[in-house]
Short mmCIF file of C-alpha atoms in Angstrom, two decimals:
data_model
loop_
_atom_site.label_atom_id
_atom_site.label_comp_id
_atom_site.label_asym_id
_atom_site.label_seq_id
_atom_site.Cartn_x
_atom_site.Cartn_y
_atom_site.Cartn_z
CA MET A 16 -0.19 -0.03 -0.07
CA ASP A 17 1.37 3.63 -0.90
CA PRO A 18 2.65 5.13 2.22
CA THR A 19 0.81 8.56 1.15
CA PHE A 20 -2.53 7.16 2.26
CA THR A 21 -4.15 5.32 4.87
CA GLN A 22 -6.15 1.85 4.70
CA ASP A 23 -8.94 4.20 5.25
CA GLU A 24 -8.11 6.48 2.50
CA ILE A 25 -7.47 4.01 0.33
CA PHE A 26 -11.14 2.61 0.72
CA ARG A 27 -12.46 6.06 0.89
CA TYR A 28 -11.35 7.35 -2.67
CA SER A 29 -11.40 3.71 -4.10
CA ARG A 30 -14.12 4.83 -6.97
CA HIS A 31 -11.24 7.36 -7.68
CA LEU A 32 -8.45 5.16 -7.64
CA ILE A 33 -9.99 2.92 -10.30
CA MET A 34 -10.38 5.59 -12.71
CA PRO A 35 -7.61 6.02 -15.44
CA GLN A 36 -7.86 9.71 -15.21
CA VAL A 37 -7.21 9.81 -11.41
CA GLY A 38 -5.78 6.76 -10.27
CA LEU A 39 -3.06 7.07 -7.37
CA GLU A 40 -1.04 9.70 -8.94
CA GLY A 41 -4.46 11.87 -9.15
CA GLN A 42 -5.65 11.42 -5.55
CA LYS A 43 -2.33 12.31 -4.46
CA LYS A 44 -2.56 15.66 -6.57
CA LEU A 45 -5.69 16.38 -4.79
CA LYS A 46 -4.59 15.33 -1.38
CA ASN A 47 -1.43 18.01 -1.76
CA SER A 48 -3.94 20.49 -3.17
CA SER A 49 -5.08 23.52 -1.36
CA VAL A 50 -8.27 25.62 -2.19
CA LEU A 51 -9.82 28.58 -0.92
CA ILE A 52 -13.64 28.87 -0.75
CA VAL A 53 -14.71 32.40 -0.84
CA GLY A 54 -18.24 32.55 0.88
CA ALA A 55 -19.52 29.80 2.84
CA GLY A 56 -23.23 29.73 1.19
CA GLY A 57 -25.47 28.75 -1.18
CA LEU A 58 -22.73 28.22 -3.90
CA GLY A 59 -19.87 27.30 -1.16
CA SER A 60 -21.90 24.69 0.31
CA PRO A 61 -21.90 22.11 -2.51
CA VAL A 62 -18.10 23.29 -3.66
CA ALA A 63 -16.75 22.40 -0.03
CA LEU A 64 -18.74 19.27 0.33
CA TYR A 65 -17.55 17.81 -2.85
CA LEU A 66 -14.16 18.96 -2.46
CA ALA A 67 -13.94 17.52 0.76
CA ALA A 68 -15.37 14.25 -0.18
CA ALA A 69 -12.73 14.05 -3.18
CA GLY A 70 -9.96 14.22 -0.71
CA VAL A 71 -8.59 17.90 -1.42
CA GLY A 72 -6.37 18.10 1.45
CA ARG A 73 -6.40 21.63 2.64
CA ILE A 74 -9.74 23.47 2.25
CA GLY A 75 -10.16 27.58 3.33
CA LEU A 76 -13.60 28.52 3.93
CA VAL A 77 -13.65 32.71 4.36
CA ASP A 78 -16.81 34.28 5.36
CA ASP A 79 -17.72 36.67 7.92
CA ASP A 80 -21.63 36.01 8.35
CA ALA A 81 -23.79 33.64 10.64
CA VAL A 82 -26.28 31.09 9.95
CA GLU A 83 -29.38 31.99 9.66
CA ILE A 84 -32.94 29.86 9.27
CA SER A 85 -33.61 31.54 6.02
CA ASN A 86 -30.13 30.16 4.45
CA LEU A 87 -31.00 26.40 5.22
CA GLN A 88 -33.40 26.55 2.12
CA ARG A 89 -30.28 26.34 -0.04
CA GLN A 90 -27.17 26.55 2.01
CA ILE A 91 -26.72 22.56 2.61
CA LEU A 92 -23.46 22.91 4.53
CA HIS A 93 -25.37 24.02 7.44
CA ASP A 94 -28.33 22.99 9.65
CA THR A 95 -30.79 23.87 12.11
CA PRO A 96 -28.99 22.87 15.19
CA HIS A 97 -26.11 25.51 14.08
CA GLU A 98 -28.33 28.49 13.69
CA GLY A 99 -26.38 31.73 15.08
CA GLN A 100 -23.21 30.34 14.98
CA PRO A 101 -20.29 31.33 12.28
CA LYS A 102 -20.84 29.57 9.13
CA VAL A 103 -16.99 28.86 8.83
CA ILE A 104 -17.08 27.25 11.98
CA SER A 105 -20.29 25.04 11.14
CA GLY A 106 -19.21 24.42 7.69
CA ARG A 107 -15.65 23.13 9.03
CA GLU A 108 -17.36 20.49 11.47
CA ARG A 109 -19.65 19.31 8.48
CA LEU A 110 -16.55 18.93 6.33
CA LEU A 111 -14.37 17.04 8.84
CA ALA A 112 -17.79 14.64 9.42
CA ILE A 113 -17.68 13.89 6.01
CA ASN A 114 -13.88 13.67 5.76
CA PRO A 115 -11.50 13.56 8.60
CA ASN A 116 -8.46 13.19 6.70
CA ILE A 117 -8.53 16.78 5.34
CA GLU A 118 -7.39 20.15 6.82
CA VAL A 119 -10.22 22.63 7.10
CA ASP A 120 -9.37 26.52 7.82
CA ALA A 121 -12.07 28.32 9.44
CA ILE A 122 -11.52 32.01 8.42
CA LEU A 123 -13.85 34.20 10.12
CA ASP A 124 -13.26 37.50 8.30
CA ASN A 125 -14.41 39.97 5.61
CA PHE A 126 -12.71 39.30 2.41
CA ASN A 127 -11.61 42.82 1.22
CA ASN A 128 -8.70 44.71 -0.45
CA ARG A 129 -7.06 44.76 2.93
CA SER A 130 -7.05 41.04 4.40
CA ALA A 131 -7.31 39.27 0.83
CA GLN A 132 -3.93 39.03 0.09
CA SER A 133 -3.08 37.74 3.64
CA ILE A 134 -6.17 35.10 3.51
CA ALA A 135 -5.55 33.77 0.23
CA GLU A 136 -1.76 32.93 0.85
CA GLY A 137 -0.69 29.48 0.10
CA TYR A 138 -3.87 28.45 -1.60
CA ASP A 139 -3.61 27.06 -5.25
CA ILE A 140 -6.87 27.89 -6.32
CA LEU A 141 -9.56 30.36 -5.35
CA VAL A 142 -13.26 29.74 -5.90
CA ASP A 143 -15.45 32.46 -6.11
CA CYS A 144 -18.58 31.75 -4.14
CA SER A 145 -19.68 35.26 -3.35
CA ASP A 146 -23.01 37.03 -3.75
CA ASN A 147 -21.90 40.76 -4.71
CA PHE A 148 -19.92 42.20 -7.53
CA SER A 149 -17.63 43.73 -4.91
CA THR A 150 -16.12 40.40 -3.70
CA ARG A 151 -15.97 39.08 -7.53
CA TYR A 152 -13.69 41.73 -8.76
CA LEU A 153 -11.53 41.55 -5.49
CA VAL A 154 -11.10 37.58 -6.02
CA ASN A 155 -10.49 38.31 -9.89
CA ASP A 156 -7.80 40.92 -9.53
CA LEU A 157 -6.16 38.80 -6.79
CA CYS A 158 -5.84 35.92 -9.29
CA VAL A 159 -4.77 38.02 -12.32
CA LEU A 160 -1.81 39.48 -9.80
CA THR A 161 -0.83 36.49 -8.32
CA GLN A 162 -1.27 34.26 -11.41
CA ARG A 163 -3.90 31.69 -10.04
CA PRO A 164 -7.16 30.38 -11.29
CA ASP A 165 -10.44 31.97 -10.31
CA VAL A 166 -13.22 29.19 -10.69
CA TYR A 167 -16.50 31.51 -10.62
CA GLY A 168 -20.02 31.12 -9.94
CA ALA A 169 -23.09 33.26 -9.69
CA VAL A 170 -26.65 32.53 -9.39
CA TYR A 171 -30.12 34.96 -9.63
CA ARG A 172 -33.59 33.63 -9.23
CA PHE A 173 -33.53 30.38 -11.80
CA GLU A 174 -30.36 31.03 -13.81
CA GLY A 175 -26.58 30.14 -12.70
CA GLN A 176 -23.49 31.05 -14.47
CA VAL A 177 -20.10 29.29 -14.18
CA SER A 178 -16.29 29.91 -15.65
CA VAL A 179 -12.70 29.77 -14.83
CA PHE A 180 -10.95 32.92 -15.10
CA ASP A 181 -7.15 32.51 -15.51
CA ALA A 182 -5.53 35.37 -17.46
CA ARG A 183 -2.76 33.09 -18.14
CA TYR A 184 -4.97 31.01 -20.48
CA GLY A 185 -7.40 33.45 -21.24
CA ALA A 186 -9.87 36.06 -20.22
CA CYS A 187 -10.35 37.19 -16.71
CA TYR A 188 -13.83 38.28 -15.03
CA ARG A 189 -12.89 41.98 -15.92
CA CYS A 190 -12.71 41.14 -19.50
CA ALA A 191 -16.32 39.60 -19.35
CA PHE A 192 -17.40 42.61 -16.97
CA PRO A 193 -15.43 45.69 -17.37
CA SER A 194 -17.43 47.69 -14.74
CA ALA A 195 -20.20 46.65 -12.30
CA PRO A 196 -23.72 47.68 -13.18
CA PRO A 197 -25.66 50.20 -11.54
CA ALA A 198 -26.82 49.57 -8.07
CA GLU A 199 -30.66 49.33 -8.94
CA LEU A 200 -29.62 46.45 -11.32
CA SER A 201 -27.07 44.67 -8.51
CA PRO A 202 -28.92 41.86 -7.04
CA GLY A 203 -25.83 41.37 -4.92
CA CYS A 204 -26.19 44.39 -3.05
CA ASP A 205 -29.66 44.20 -1.78
CA GLY A 206 -30.05 40.36 -1.64
CA THR A 207 -32.95 38.69 -4.06
CA GLY A 208 -34.53 35.43 -4.47
CA VAL A 209 -32.96 32.33 -5.61
CA PHE A 210 -34.14 28.47 -6.76
CA GLY A 211 -33.46 26.42 -3.87
CA VAL A 212 -31.62 23.98 -5.67
CA LEU A 213 -29.86 26.32 -8.21
CA PRO A 214 -26.74 26.67 -6.05
CA GLY A 215 -26.22 22.84 -5.79
CA VAL A 216 -26.26 22.82 -9.62
CA ILE A 217 -23.84 25.47 -9.88
CA GLY A 218 -21.60 24.99 -7.04
CA THR A 219 -21.48 21.28 -8.23
CA LEU A 220 -20.09 22.62 -11.87
CA GLN A 221 -17.62 24.62 -9.98
CA ALA A 222 -16.30 21.76 -7.75
CA ALA A 223 -15.87 19.85 -11.25
CA GLU A 224 -13.79 22.61 -12.50
CA VAL A 225 -11.72 22.81 -9.56
CA ILE A 226 -11.09 18.92 -9.44
CA LYS A 227 -10.36 18.95 -13.22
CA LEU A 228 -7.77 21.81 -12.91
CA VAL A 229 -5.98 20.03 -9.64
CA LEU A 230 -5.76 16.59 -12.02
CA ASN A 231 -5.06 18.69 -15.05
CA ILE A 232 -7.46 16.62 -16.96
CA GLY A 233 -10.40 17.58 -19.59
CA GLN A 234 -10.96 20.87 -20.63
CA PRO A 235 -11.53 23.73 -17.93
CA LEU A 236 -13.77 26.52 -18.97
CA TYR A 237 -11.36 29.05 -19.80
CA GLY A 238 -12.58 31.59 -22.19
CA LYS A 239 -16.25 30.24 -22.10
CA MET A 240 -19.20 30.65 -19.71
CA LEU A 241 -21.85 28.30 -18.82
CA VAL A 242 -25.15 29.52 -18.37
CA TYR A 243 -28.08 27.37 -17.13
CA ASP A 244 -31.32 27.99 -17.05
CA ALA A 245 -33.43 25.98 -14.31
CA LEU A 246 -36.84 26.88 -15.81
CA SER A 247 -36.13 25.64 -19.30
CA VAL A 248 -33.51 23.22 -18.29
CA SER A 249 -31.14 24.92 -20.78
CA PHE A 250 -27.48 25.15 -20.92
CA GLN A 251 -25.70 27.73 -23.07
CA THR A 252 -21.87 28.31 -23.39
CA ILE A 253 -20.79 31.91 -24.07
CA LYS A 254 -17.26 32.39 -25.59
CA ILE A 255 -15.18 35.48 -23.53
CA SER A 256 -12.19 36.73 -25.22
CA LYS A 257 -9.44 38.19 -23.49
CA GLN A 258 -9.49 41.89 -23.92
CA ALA A 259 -6.29 43.82 -24.65
CA ASN A 260 -7.79 46.86 -22.68
CA CYS A 261 -8.66 45.07 -19.50
CA GLY A 262 -8.19 47.25 -16.87
CA VAL A 263 -6.19 44.23 -14.77
CA CYS A 264 -4.84 41.74 -17.53
CA GLY A 265 -4.57 43.75 -20.54
CA THR A 266 -1.65 45.10 -22.21
CA HIS A 267 -1.34 48.16 -20.48
CA PRO A 268 -3.15 47.45 -17.00
CA LYS A 269 -4.23 50.17 -15.10
CA ILE A 270 -4.66 47.99 -11.99
CA ASN A 271 -1.64 46.82 -10.02
CA ASN A 272 -2.74 46.04 -6.63
CA LEU A 273 -6.03 45.33 -4.82
CA ILE A 274 -8.83 47.98 -5.21
CA SER A 275 -11.25 48.95 -2.35
CA SER A 276 -14.15 46.50 -2.88
CA GLU A 277 -16.71 48.98 -1.59
CA ARG A 278 -16.53 51.17 -4.78
CA PHE A 279 -18.33 48.58 -6.64
CA CYS A 280 -21.38 48.32 -4.50
CA PRO A 281 -21.75 51.81 -2.71
CA ASP A 282 -25.08 51.19 -1.19
CA GLU A 283 -23.40 48.00 0.69
CA THR A 284 -21.74 50.51 2.88
CA LEU A 285 -24.10 53.34 2.62
CA THR A 286 -24.60 55.07 5.93
CA LEU A 287 -27.25 57.68 6.99
CA ALA A 288 -27.44 60.32 9.44
CA LEU A 289 -28.78 59.53 12.71
CA GLN A 290 -31.74 61.87 12.08
CA GLU A 291 -32.61 59.90 8.91
CA ILE A 292 -32.83 56.74 10.87
CA ILE A 293 -36.10 55.54 12.83
CA THR A 294 -36.61 52.31 14.90
CA ALA A 295 -39.75 50.68 14.80
CA SER A 296 -40.48 51.37 18.47
CA ALA A 297 -39.91 55.24 17.71
CA LEU A 298 -42.31 54.81 14.52
CA LYS A 299 -44.83 53.31 16.32
CA GLU A 300 -45.14 56.07 19.04
CA GLN A 301 -45.21 58.51 16.22
CA MET A 302 -47.86 56.59 14.49
CA ALA A 303 -50.30 56.70 17.13
CA GLY A 304 -49.51 60.77 17.66
CA ILE A 305 -51.21 63.85 16.20
CA ASN A 306 -49.42 64.13 13.00
CA PRO A 307 -48.39 60.38 11.84
CA PRO A 308 -45.85 60.38 9.19
CA LEU A 309 -46.32 58.83 5.67
CA LEU A 310 -45.02 55.24 5.17
CA VAL A 311 -43.93 54.59 1.73
CA ASP A 312 -43.09 50.94 1.07
CA ILE A 313 -40.54 50.72 -1.71
CA ARG A 314 -40.47 46.79 -1.85
CA ASN A 315 -41.68 45.00 -5.07
CA GLN A 316 -45.07 43.68 -5.47
CA VAL A 317 -44.14 40.03 -4.71
CA GLU A 318 -42.74 40.92 -1.32
CA LEU A 319 -45.87 42.72 -0.40
CA GLN A 320 -47.80 39.21 -0.41
CA ILE A 321 -45.91 38.24 2.08
CA SER A 322 -46.02 40.84 4.50
CA SER A 323 -47.29 44.59 4.68
CA ILE A 324 -47.87 47.55 6.99
CA PRO A 325 -51.58 48.64 6.74
CA GLY A 326 -51.86 52.21 5.48
CA ALA A 327 -48.55 52.33 3.90
CA ARG A 328 -48.16 53.79 0.32
CA HIS A 329 -46.73 51.37 -1.98
CA ILE A 330 -44.21 52.96 -4.42
CA PRO A 331 -41.27 50.64 -5.56
CA LEU A 332 -37.92 51.78 -5.62
CA GLU A 333 -37.42 52.11 -9.62
CA LYS A 334 -40.62 54.21 -9.37
CA LEU A 335 -39.78 56.50 -6.80
CA PRO A 336 -38.94 59.54 -8.68
CA GLU A 337 -42.14 59.49 -10.35
CA GLY A 338 -44.26 58.39 -7.09
CA LEU A 339 -42.76 61.04 -4.86
CA LYS A 340 -44.35 63.41 -7.22
CA THR A 341 -48.19 62.70 -6.10
CA VAL A 342 -46.99 62.95 -2.53
CA LYS A 343 -47.52 65.93 -0.33
CA LYS A 344 -44.53 67.40 1.02
CA ASN A 345 -46.18 68.62 4.26
CA ARG A 346 -45.48 65.16 6.24
CA GLU A 347 -42.58 63.54 7.27
CA ILE A 348 -42.09 60.53 4.92
CA VAL A 349 -40.47 57.40 6.20
CA LEU A 350 -39.33 54.74 3.75
CA PHE A 351 -38.92 51.03 4.32
CA CYS A 352 -37.98 47.59 2.73
CA ARG A 353 -37.03 44.30 3.70
CA ASN A 354 -33.58 44.93 5.39
CA GLY A 355 -32.75 48.53 5.03
CA LYS A 356 -30.45 48.96 2.45
CA LYS A 357 -32.91 49.62 -0.74
CA SER A 358 -34.59 52.38 1.80
CA ALA A 359 -31.24 53.86 2.55
CA ARG A 360 -30.43 54.19 -1.08
CA ALA A 361 -33.94 55.92 -1.37
CA VAL A 362 -33.45 58.01 1.23
#
């Protein structure tokens, strides 16, 4: 028996070991590889589970969020008993329960331009499982500057995308998306609905790309983006060309270090003055007073079906400029949404 593996590992990876494309040497590559997963949520869950099961020797989970009940509809790395615990701690326990032969780094930190370099130190491959444009650009730029592959995935409602961005062999993320869309068109900034099983499909494809890269087999998704539509059960492959004028991997790059991620999604860090914020209890008192404020609900029509405040006027955020023209200005206006991000922008 090869001294690299224990008897348990030989049995555990037996279905890999009998495949000519993997075999003993390929399994050694997996055991000696290190992968950083940025985001331990919907996409990060299947990626982490399958890489752990496959025997990737070192897996890093970076996330600064905690497990919430609303996560469990799609974030299968976590469970109800771990509600309130950091996702990276919950994830580490689950991965080691699946495969105690691997090393799992639980990195409870915000992945930003100040921390990204040190967090990613020592990992061969970065897997972008984030849910916002800020982090996607950051992961991409770091990979370009340090010559590592960025295994990208994204989901939105019923559609998902997968690609492998590596400037050494093709396009990077900025070649495909030179700049972030406006905030109102950025679903990652406000949070939006997602079909529960969709991250499982996309995350599993990401895990497959990672394993192919480690084993150096098949054709990675260099210069291509795979788009999956769950409703029509269709896959489409879009060609992505390397751009000579790309800001980070082009002929004359302008980006030579990591840029503050806050600039790409300004409403993520948007803050209001104290006088522009009201608590629920203070609002309740005002509503019972002589001159109650006008409540304006800026959520979409679907969210109204879930919950609403009686007497509130509904003006969706995208229609706010026109809608406010019909509102009398002699009353205080209180704007509200689901989590405060849209209403902060509306203010």
